Short mmCIF file of C-alpha atoms in Angstrom, two decimals:
data_model
loop_
_atom_site.label_atom_id
_atom_site.label_comp_id
_atom_site.label_asym_id
_atom_site.label_seq_id
_atom_site.Cartn_x
_atom_site.Cartn_y
_atom_site.Cartn_z
CA MET C 481 -59.78 80.71 55.12
CA PRO C 482 -57.12 83.02 56.39
CA ARG C 483 -54.91 84.57 53.83
CA ASN C 484 -51.70 83.02 55.29
CA ASN C 485 -52.96 79.50 55.11
CA LYS C 486 -53.89 79.94 51.49
CA ARG C 487 -50.48 81.22 50.82
CA LYS C 488 -48.86 78.18 52.83
CA LYS C 489 -50.89 76.08 50.70
CA LYS C 490 -49.74 77.56 47.36
CA LEU C 491 -46.31 77.15 48.63
CA SER C 492 -46.60 73.57 49.51
CA ILE C 493 -48.05 72.63 46.14
CA PHE C 494 -45.32 74.65 44.44
CA LYS C 495 -42.52 72.72 46.37
CA LYS C 496 -44.21 69.26 45.48
CA PHE C 497 -44.23 70.44 41.86
CA LEU C 498 -40.74 71.89 41.95
CA CYS C 499 -39.52 68.52 43.45
CA ILE C 500 -41.35 66.50 40.85
CA TYR C 501 -39.73 68.69 37.97
CA CYS C 502 -36.44 68.50 39.56
CA GLY C 503 -36.83 64.74 40.06
CA ILE C 504 -37.86 64.41 36.22
CA LEU C 505 -35.05 66.40 35.20
CA LEU C 506 -32.62 64.55 37.25
CA LEU C 507 -33.96 61.33 35.80
CA ALA C 508 -33.72 62.64 32.26
CA GLY C 509 -30.26 63.57 33.23
CA VAL C 510 -29.25 60.10 34.17
CA ILE C 511 -30.95 58.54 31.19
CA THR C 512 -28.93 61.07 29.00
CA LEU C 513 -25.81 60.15 30.91
CA ILE C 514 -26.28 56.39 30.49
CA MET C 515 -27.34 56.80 26.74
CA LEU C 516 -24.19 58.88 26.19
CA HIS C 517 -22.06 56.42 27.97
CA SER C 518 -23.37 53.69 26.02
CA LEU C 519 -22.91 55.58 22.72
CA LEU C 520 -19.31 56.35 23.59
CA LYS C 521 -18.66 52.88 24.65
CA ASP C 522 -20.18 51.62 21.43
CA TYR C 523 -18.23 54.29 19.58
CA GLU C 524 -14.97 53.14 20.94
CA GLU C 525 -15.62 49.68 20.52
CA GLY C 526 -16.20 50.64 16.78
CA MET C 527 -12.76 52.11 16.57
CA PRO C 528 -10.19 49.63 15.24
CA SER C 529 -7.56 51.20 17.37
CA GLY C 530 -9.53 50.22 20.48
CA THR C 531 -9.23 46.54 19.46
CA MET C 532 -5.48 47.01 18.47
CA ASP C 533 -4.88 48.37 21.68
CA LYS C 534 -6.28 45.16 23.44
CA ILE C 535 -4.27 43.06 21.00
CA VAL C 536 -0.77 44.91 21.31
CA ASN C 537 -1.19 44.59 25.18
CA GLN C 538 -0.98 40.80 24.47
CA PHE C 539 2.46 41.20 22.74
CA THR C 540 4.63 40.43 25.68
CA PRO C 541 7.06 37.50 26.24
CA ASP C 542 4.36 35.81 28.35
CA GLY C 543 1.41 36.76 26.58
CA ILE C 544 2.15 36.31 22.77
CA GLY C 545 2.09 32.45 23.12
CA LYS C 546 -1.69 32.57 24.68
CA LEU C 547 -2.46 35.16 22.08
CA LEU C 548 -1.80 32.84 19.28
CA SER C 549 -3.42 30.02 20.98
CA ASP C 550 -6.54 31.75 22.16
CA ASN C 551 -7.27 32.96 18.55
CA ASP C 552 -6.38 29.69 16.93
CA VAL C 553 -3.69 31.49 15.00
CA LYS C 554 -1.69 28.77 13.00
CA VAL C 555 1.51 30.41 11.28
CA ASN C 556 2.59 27.39 9.38
CA GLU C 557 2.24 23.57 9.73
CA PHE C 558 5.92 23.02 10.71
CA GLU C 559 6.01 25.34 13.68
CA THR C 560 3.78 25.45 16.80
CA ASN C 561 2.75 28.69 18.66
CA ASP C 562 5.29 27.96 21.32
CA THR C 563 8.11 27.96 18.68
CA ILE C 564 6.82 31.29 17.28
CA ALA C 565 6.67 32.73 20.87
CA ALA C 566 10.12 31.66 21.86
CA TYR C 567 11.44 33.32 18.71
CA PHE C 568 9.89 36.66 19.46
CA THR C 569 10.53 36.63 23.19
CA ASP C 570 14.00 38.29 22.83
CA LYS C 571 12.46 40.95 20.38
CA LEU C 572 9.71 41.78 22.61
CA ASN C 573 12.17 42.18 25.51
CA ASP C 574 14.10 44.86 23.45
CA GLY C 575 11.64 47.68 23.51
CA THR C 576 8.09 49.13 23.80
CA VAL C 577 5.47 47.61 21.65
CA SER C 578 3.42 49.79 19.31
CA TYR C 579 1.64 49.65 16.13
CA LYS C 580 0.86 51.85 12.81
CA LYS C 581 -1.41 51.49 10.06
CA LYS C 582 0.12 49.52 7.18
CA ALA C 583 0.59 52.06 4.30
CA GLY C 584 -1.16 50.73 1.25
CA GLU C 585 -3.31 48.08 2.94
CA TYR C 586 -5.23 49.79 5.60
CA SER C 587 -8.85 50.69 4.82
CA GLU C 588 -12.11 51.57 6.99
CA LYS C 589 -13.36 47.99 5.92
CA THR C 590 -10.07 46.15 6.48
CA PRO C 591 -8.02 47.40 9.13
CA VAL C 592 -4.44 46.43 8.84
CA TYR C 593 -1.50 47.25 11.07
CA VAL C 594 2.19 46.73 11.61
CA VAL C 595 3.22 46.06 15.16
CA TYR C 596 6.61 47.22 16.29
CA ALA C 597 8.98 46.10 19.12
CA GLY C 598 10.93 49.07 19.61
CA ASP C 599 11.97 50.43 16.14
CA THR C 600 11.56 46.94 14.45
CA PRO C 601 8.53 45.79 12.67
CA ILE C 602 7.81 42.10 13.84
CA ALA C 603 4.25 41.42 12.76
CA LYS C 604 1.16 42.35 10.58
CA VAL C 605 -2.17 42.34 12.14
CA GLU C 606 -5.32 42.48 10.21
CA LEU C 607 -8.73 43.00 12.00
CA GLU C 608 -12.06 41.76 10.72
CA SER C 609 -15.70 42.71 11.39
CA ALA C 610 -17.43 40.75 14.09
CA GLY C 611 -20.77 42.29 13.46
CA LYS C 612 -22.38 45.51 14.55
CA ASN C 613 -22.99 46.86 18.12
CA ALA C 614 -26.33 48.47 19.53
CA HIS C 615 -25.47 51.82 17.91
CA LYS C 616 -24.68 50.29 14.44
CA PHE C 617 -20.91 50.53 14.77
CA ASN C 618 -18.54 47.76 13.66
CA LYS C 619 -17.36 45.44 16.32
CA TRP C 620 -13.75 44.38 15.64
CA THR C 621 -11.95 41.16 16.43
CA LEU C 622 -8.41 39.74 15.43
CA GLY C 623 -8.48 38.41 11.86
CA THR C 624 -4.92 37.21 11.21
CA ILE C 625 -1.54 37.61 12.55
CA SER C 626 1.42 36.97 10.10
CA PHE C 627 5.25 37.26 10.58
CA GLY C 628 6.72 36.19 7.39
CA ASP C 629 7.19 39.91 6.04
CA PHE C 630 9.33 40.81 9.07
CA THR C 631 11.88 37.69 9.07
CA LYS C 632 13.83 38.61 5.96
CA ASN C 633 17.02 37.72 7.68
CA LEU C 634 15.90 34.15 7.60
CA ALA C 635 16.42 32.22 4.59
CA GLU C 636 14.00 30.41 2.45
CA VAL C 637 13.97 26.61 3.66
CA LYS C 638 14.85 24.86 0.51
CA ILE C 639 15.56 21.25 0.69
CA THR C 640 17.38 18.97 -1.88
CA ALA C 641 16.68 15.32 -0.88
CA PRO C 642 17.20 11.81 -2.52
CA THR C 643 14.13 10.78 -4.51
CA GLY C 644 11.86 8.59 -2.44
CA ALA C 645 13.25 9.85 0.87
CA ASP C 646 10.91 10.73 3.69
CA VAL C 647 11.79 14.37 4.71
CA TYR C 648 10.65 16.02 8.11
CA ILE C 649 10.73 19.56 9.47
CA ASN C 650 10.32 19.61 13.31
CA GLY C 651 8.90 16.08 13.20
CA VAL C 652 6.27 16.86 10.38
CA GLN C 653 6.70 15.15 7.03
CA VAL C 654 7.11 17.38 4.15
CA THR C 655 4.52 16.55 1.49
CA ASP C 656 4.74 16.75 -2.33
CA THR C 657 2.83 19.95 -2.32
CA TYR C 658 6.09 21.67 -1.73
CA LYS C 659 7.98 19.75 -4.18
CA THR C 660 9.33 22.06 -7.02
CA GLU C 661 11.47 19.62 -8.92
CA SER C 662 11.38 15.92 -9.15
CA GLU C 663 13.99 13.22 -10.02
CA VAL C 664 16.77 15.62 -10.74
CA LYS C 665 19.81 13.55 -11.82
CA PHE C 666 22.64 13.39 -9.39
CA ALA C 667 25.36 15.99 -10.84
CA PRO C 668 28.39 13.78 -10.50
CA CYS C 669 26.94 11.36 -12.51
CA LEU C 670 25.29 13.32 -15.59
CA HIS C 671 28.11 12.20 -17.98
CA VAL C 672 27.39 8.57 -17.56
CA SER C 673 23.66 8.68 -17.11
CA ASP C 674 23.41 7.16 -20.76
CA TYR C 675 24.96 4.10 -19.58
CA VAL C 676 24.09 3.33 -15.71
CA THR C 677 21.02 4.13 -13.49
CA VAL C 678 22.01 6.98 -11.53
CA PRO C 679 20.51 8.32 -8.35
CA THR C 680 18.25 11.30 -8.49
CA ASN C 681 17.11 13.96 -6.11
CA ASP C 682 13.70 15.93 -5.31
CA VAL C 683 13.80 19.60 -4.55
CA TYR C 684 11.26 21.25 -1.83
CA ASP C 685 10.79 24.81 -1.18
CA VAL C 686 8.63 25.42 2.07
CA GLY C 687 9.28 29.08 2.03
CA GLN C 688 10.37 31.08 5.15
CA LEU C 689 10.04 29.76 8.69
CA ILE C 690 10.42 31.81 11.67
CA ALA C 691 12.79 29.74 13.61
CA LYS C 692 15.66 27.63 12.68
CA PRO C 693 14.15 24.32 11.60
CA ASP C 694 15.22 20.89 12.61
CA ILE C 695 15.44 18.79 9.34
CA THR C 696 15.67 15.09 9.15
CA ALA C 697 15.22 12.48 6.77
CA LYS C 698 15.18 8.64 6.05
CA LEU C 699 15.48 6.42 3.15
CA ASN C 700 14.44 2.79 3.40
CA GLY C 701 14.41 3.22 7.24
CA LYS C 702 17.95 4.59 7.32
CA ASP C 703 18.69 8.05 8.73
CA LEU C 704 20.27 10.38 6.14
CA THR C 705 22.98 13.07 6.74
CA VAL C 706 21.68 16.77 6.31
CA ASP C 707 23.86 19.70 5.44
CA TYR C 708 23.31 23.48 5.30
CA ASP C 709 24.74 26.04 2.93
CA LYS C 710 23.65 29.53 2.81
CA LYS C 711 23.49 29.53 -1.00
CA THR C 712 21.95 26.16 -1.69
CA GLY C 713 19.94 25.58 1.42
CA TYR C 714 19.73 22.14 2.92
CA THR C 715 21.13 19.12 1.24
CA ILE C 716 20.19 15.58 2.21
CA TYR C 717 22.71 13.09 1.12
CA TYR C 718 22.44 9.53 0.02
CA PRO C 719 23.97 6.86 2.32
CA SER C 720 26.75 6.40 -0.24
CA ASP C 721 27.40 10.01 -1.39
CA ASP C 722 31.00 10.24 0.05
CA GLU C 723 31.93 6.84 -1.85
CA LEU C 724 30.15 8.19 -4.86
CA TYR C 725 32.14 11.35 -4.93
CA LYS C 726 35.41 9.60 -4.42
CA SER C 727 34.80 7.08 -7.33
CA MET C 728 33.96 9.92 -9.58
CA ASP C 729 37.16 11.75 -8.51
CA GLN C 730 38.93 8.74 -9.70
CA GLY C 731 37.00 8.73 -13.01
CA TYR C 732 34.99 5.71 -12.82
CA ILE C 733 32.20 4.24 -10.87
CA GLN C 734 32.80 1.18 -8.89
#
């Protein structure tokens, strides 16, 4: 066989080997990139901040209602998610929404953040683990959202109502679990309570609500008058309170 033919044959084999080798290197590179991409994706998924970015992106006037509903968030039994969303719409329009770790509460096992609208803190978000991903990093999801810590300008909802009255907040009846005092004697009648049966009041404390509540009450089917005072809270009057006060001013009870 001529020398040139042998050389060509060797070159051909070398080229095949080089192509195969390059192909193997390319395949290994592609596999490495895929694995690296998967690792980085799982790592980012395992960072609580990545989950918070997604959550905070939903803190918009149009998105917060859906965020609460989609995650089955129930702030309290007297206010709907629409009520909460309406209250925060103005705050969310005031500035950029951001978040920071909550000092004293944040940990790697339980990430807790404060959400800000501009410079104003509006909510606390706690994340919870939803298991592990393929690379054994935590998968994080929304745990709880609370607003009460950031509505200090709202007064506690304290209600004084006639004993036996049915009291409602936003159409939801207030149960005895919120009752802090029972059958408190009616103040103008204390000095005659030994001689006559006097009306009594019950006191309810439902804590802070996000928005101004609509409070109504009935006693024996009759609508009662509701008044509000910044110091004493909500007072629900007996149907004959005016006459009772008037008679006490005159020094006797009719």
